[in-house]
Coordinates of C-alpha atoms in Angstrom, one line a residue:
M149 CA -16.5 -10.8 -37.7
N150 CA -20.3 -11.3 -35.8
R151 CA -20.9 -10.2 -32.6
T152 CA -19.9 -13.3 -30.4
T153 CA -16.4 -13.9 -33.1
F154 CA -15.9 -10.0 -31.9
L155 CA -16.2 -10.7 -27.9
T156 CA -15.0 -13.4 -27.6
A157 CA -11.8 -12.4 -29.8
T158 CA -12.1 -8.8 -27.6
F159 CA -11.9 -11.4 -24.1
F160 CA -9.1 -12.8 -25.4
A161 CA -7.1 -10.0 -26.3
L162 CA -7.3 -8.3 -22.6
T163 CA -6.9 -11.7 -21.1
L164 CA -3.3 -12.2 -23.1
S165 CA -3.0 -8.0 -22.4
A166 CA -3.6 -8.9 -18.4
C167 CA -1.0 -11.8 -18.5
A168 CA 1.2 -9.6 -20.4
S169 CA 1.7 -7.3 -17.3
V170 CA 4.6 -8.0 -15.1
P171 CA 3.7 -6.9 -11.4
Q172 CA 6.4 -4.8 -9.6
Q173 CA 8.7 -7.2 -7.9
P174 CA 10.3 -6.0 -3.9
I175 CA 13.3 -4.6 -4.1
A176 CA 15.5 -3.8 -1.3
F177 CA 16.1 -0.3 -0.2
N178 CA 19.5 1.3 -1.2
M179 CA 21.5 2.8 1.3
Q180 CA 24.7 3.3 -1.0
A181 CA 22.1 5.3 -3.0
V182 CA 22.2 7.8 0.1
T183 CA 25.6 7.4 1.8
S184 CA 27.6 6.5 -1.9
G185 CA 27.8 10.4 -1.8
P186 CA 25.8 13.8 -1.3
S187 CA 21.9 13.1 -1.7
R188 CA 18.6 15.3 -1.6
I189 CA 15.7 13.0 -0.2
A190 CA 12.2 14.5 -0.2
I191 CA 9.7 11.9 1.7
Y192 CA 6.1 12.5 0.7
M193 CA 3.0 10.7 1.9
D194 CA -0.3 10.3 0.0
E195 CA -3.3 10.9 1.6
L196 CA -4.5 8.5 4.1
P197 CA -7.6 6.2 3.0
P198 CA -10.5 6.3 5.4
T199 CA -11.1 3.7 7.8
D200 CA -13.4 1.2 7.2
T201 CA -14.7 -2.2 6.6
D202 CA -14.0 -4.3 3.5
F203 CA -15.9 -8.0 2.4
P204 CA -13.8 -8.8 -0.5
G205 CA -15.4 -11.8 -1.8
A206 CA -19.0 -10.1 -1.3
A207 CA -18.8 -9.5 -5.5
C208 CA -22.8 -9.1 -6.2
L209 CA -24.8 -5.8 -5.3
L210 CA -27.2 -7.6 -2.9
C211 CA -24.4 -9.9 -1.4
I212 CA -22.4 -6.4 -0.4
A213 CA -25.7 -5.6 0.9
V214 CA -26.2 -8.1 3.1
A215 CA -22.5 -8.0 4.6
R216 CA -22.8 -4.4 5.2
G217 CA -26.2 -5.0 7.0
A218 CA -24.8 -7.6 8.8
H219 CA -21.7 -5.5 10.3
S220 CA -23.6 -2.1 10.7
D221 CA -22.2 -1.8 14.5
L222 CA -18.8 -2.8 13.9
S223 CA -19.0 -0.3 10.4
T224 CA -19.8 2.4 12.8
Q225 CA -17.2 1.6 15.1
V226 CA -14.4 0.9 12.6
Q227 CA -15.3 4.4 11.1
S228 CA -15.2 5.9 14.4
L229 CA -10.7 5.1 14.7
Q230 CA -8.0 6.8 13.2
P231 CA -4.9 5.7 11.9
E232 CA -2.5 7.0 14.6
G233 CA 0.9 7.1 14.0
L234 CA 1.0 6.7 9.8
D235 CA 1.4 10.2 9.3
A236 CA 4.7 9.7 12.1
I237 CA 6.4 7.7 10.0
P238 CA 7.9 10.4 7.1
M239 CA 9.6 12.1 10.1
R240 CA 10.4 8.7 11.7
M241 CA 12.2 7.9 7.7
A242 CA 13.8 11.6 7.8
E243 CA 15.5 11.2 10.9
V244 CA 16.9 7.4 9.6
L245 CA 18.2 8.8 6.6
R246 CA 19.7 11.9 8.3
A247 CA 21.7 9.6 10.3
K248 CA 23.1 8.4 7.4
G249 CA 24.2 11.4 6.1
A250 CA 21.4 12.4 3.5
H251 CA 19.9 15.9 3.3
V252 CA 16.0 14.9 3.8
T253 CA 13.4 17.5 2.9
L254 CA 9.4 16.0 4.0
V255 CA 7.0 17.0 0.5
T256 CA 3.7 18.6 2.4
D257 CA 1.8 19.4 -1.1
R258 CA 0.2 17.4 -2.7
L259 CA 1.8 15.7 -5.5
K260 CA -1.1 14.4 -7.6
I261 CA 1.2 11.7 -9.2
D262 CA -1.0 9.9 -11.2
E263 CA -1.4 12.7 -13.1
L264 CA 2.3 12.6 -14.2
E265 CA 2.9 11.6 -17.6
N266 CA 3.7 8.1 -18.5
N267 CA 7.4 7.1 -18.4
P268 CA 8.6 7.3 -22.1
T269 CA 11.0 4.8 -21.7
K270 CA 9.2 2.5 -19.6
E271 CA 9.5 -1.4 -20.3
D272 CA 7.2 -4.2 -19.0
G273 CA 9.1 -5.6 -16.3
A274 CA 11.8 -3.4 -15.3
P275 CA 12.5 -1.9 -12.5
V276 CA 11.3 1.9 -13.4
H277 CA 7.8 3.8 -12.7
A278 CA 5.2 4.0 -14.9
K279 CA 5.7 7.8 -14.6
D280 CA 7.5 10.2 -15.4
F281 CA 8.9 11.7 -12.3
R282 CA 11.7 13.6 -13.8
P283 CA 9.9 17.0 -13.6
L284 CA 9.6 16.3 -10.3
A285 CA 13.3 17.2 -9.4
K286 CA 13.4 21.0 -9.9
R287 CA 10.3 21.4 -7.2
L288 CA 11.1 19.3 -4.6
D289 CA 15.3 20.3 -5.5
A290 CA 15.9 16.2 -4.5
D291 CA 17.9 13.9 -6.2
K292 CA 15.3 11.3 -5.1
L293 CA 12.1 11.2 -3.6
I294 CA 10.7 8.4 -1.3
V295 CA 7.0 7.8 -1.5
L296 CA 4.9 6.0 0.9
S297 CA 0.7 5.2 0.1
F298 CA -1.3 3.3 2.1
F299 CA -4.2 1.5 0.0
R300 CA -6.6 0.7 3.0
Q301 CA -6.6 0.3 6.5
G302 CA -9.4 -1.0 8.9
V303 CA -11.3 -4.3 9.5
I304 CA -11.4 -7.1 6.6
R305 CA -13.6 -9.8 6.6
S306 CA -13.5 -12.6 3.5
Y307 CA -16.7 -13.6 1.6
S308 CA -18.1 -16.5 -0.5
S309 CA -21.0 -14.5 -2.3
Y310 CA -23.4 -14.4 0.9
V311 CA -20.9 -16.6 3.1
P312 CA -18.3 -15.2 5.3
T313 CA -15.2 -18.1 4.9
D314 CA -13.1 -15.9 8.2
A315 CA -13.1 -13.7 11.3
P316 CA -13.0 -10.5 10.9
K317 CA -8.8 -9.0 10.9
A318 CA -8.0 -5.5 11.5
Y319 CA -5.2 -4.5 8.3
V320 CA -2.9 -1.8 6.8
T321 CA -1.7 -2.3 3.0
G322 CA 0.2 -0.2 1.7
V323 CA 4.0 0.3 -0.5
G324 CA 6.8 2.3 -0.2
Y325 CA 9.4 2.4 -2.9
M326 CA 11.8 6.1 -3.4
V327 CA 12.5 7.1 -7.4
D328 CA 15.3 8.4 -8.9
L329 CA 14.3 11.8 -10.2
R330 CA 17.1 11.3 -13.1
T331 CA 16.2 8.2 -14.2
N332 CA 13.0 7.0 -13.1
S333 CA 14.2 4.2 -11.2
Y334 CA 13.1 2.3 -8.2
D335 CA 16.1 2.6 -5.7
W336 CA 13.5 1.0 -3.2
Y337 CA 9.9 -0.8 -3.6
S338 CA 8.5 -2.3 -0.8
P339 CA 4.6 -3.7 -0.5
L340 CA 3.2 -3.8 3.0
E341 CA 0.5 -5.8 3.8
V342 CA -0.3 -6.4 7.9
Y343 CA -3.3 -8.6 9.0
K344 CA -4.0 -9.1 12.6
P345 CA -7.1 -11.1 14.6
A346 CA -8.9 -10.5 17.4
D347 CA -7.2 -11.6 20.8
G348 CA -10.6 -13.8 21.6
A349 CA -14.0 -13.3 20.2
W350 CA -14.5 -10.5 18.1
N351 CA -18.1 -10.0 17.6
E352 CA -18.6 -7.9 21.3
P353 CA -21.1 -4.3 19.9
P354 CA -20.6 -2.1 20.2
T355 CA -16.8 -1.4 20.7
F356 CA -15.2 -4.6 19.6
P357 CA -12.8 -4.4 22.3
G358 CA -11.3 -7.3 20.8
L359 CA -11.2 -5.9 17.0
T360 CA -10.0 -2.4 18.4
N361 CA -6.8 -3.3 20.3
A362 CA -5.7 -5.4 17.1
Y363 CA -6.4 -2.4 14.5
Y364 CA -3.8 -0.3 16.3
Q365 CA -1.7 -2.8 16.9
V366 CA -1.4 -3.6 13.2
L367 CA -0.7 0.1 12.9
V368 CA 1.9 0.2 15.1
E369 CA 3.3 -3.1 13.6
A370 CA 2.9 -0.9 10.2
S371 CA 4.6 1.8 10.8
D372 CA 7.5 0.6 12.3
T373 CA 7.6 -2.3 9.6
M374 CA 8.1 0.4 7.2
V375 CA 10.6 2.2 8.7
S376 CA 12.6 -0.6 9.3
R377 CA 12.7 -1.4 5.6
L378 CA 15.0 1.3 5.4
T379 CA 18.3 -0.6 7.2
Q380 CA 17.6 -4.2 6.3
N381 CA 19.6 -5.5 3.8
A382 CA 16.6 -8.0 1.9
A383 CA 13.1 -7.5 0.3
P384 CA 10.3 -8.5 1.7
A385 CA 9.6 -11.9 -0.7
A386 CA 7.0 -11.2 -3.0
G387 CA 3.6 -11.7 -1.2
A388 CA 4.8 -11.8 1.6
L389 CA 3.2 -10.5 4.7
A390 CA 4.4 -8.3 7.7
S391 CA 2.7 -10.4 10.1
Q392 CA 1.8 -14.1 10.5
S393 CA -2.0 -13.5 9.7
S394 CA -2.9 -13.5 6.2
A395 CA -5.7 -12.5 4.1
P396 CA -6.4 -11.3 0.1
Q397 CA -5.3 -9.1 -1.0
P398 CA -8.2 -6.7 -1.1
K399 CA -9.0 -4.8 -4.4

């Protein structure tokens, strides 16, 4: 096999592998798992990502440099903002679940979920986590574990190479899920995407009040949305946003 044939075969193999991977679909919170009997639930939130600007679509190194250079004042302002309220979500969830009769503990130690062993029974498309959570049952003294993970938060602006394609938006993306620590199955899986543009003009340095206000509104909406999903009867549609504004999912 010559080099060209090898590279072509490798490309198609990787493409088929990527296509075969089925993303986890949203699952409404299973309150029956809490109310049907004594339940010990642990709630854990990953370390929050830094507040920053993001420019998806500025794909090359020079494109990224141009985008960041054009928004240096905005980046300075965004990086000074604090993700107020997100760290209170675990306690708010605990209050909701305790009212339903669950025994709830908040996990303060770092769990390092990525370092867990792979789930030996994971099948592509099955509603189970790819990692094996069973060793955590004894460590956490819990039957189920709620995990809150925020991917990115701050301000996002889409680009096509060197050219912006829309106005900046405040945003928060993440996911909340509950895993049965005996079976690794999901009792809840809820992606979260909240985007909000500035009311009025956005380009008002140095403090960018429109985008700054939008950012804090996004934090409130993201927090309230995640907590409220514990009592909703239906899961959000796959790919649906928590707000009326939309933007591409950052990579």
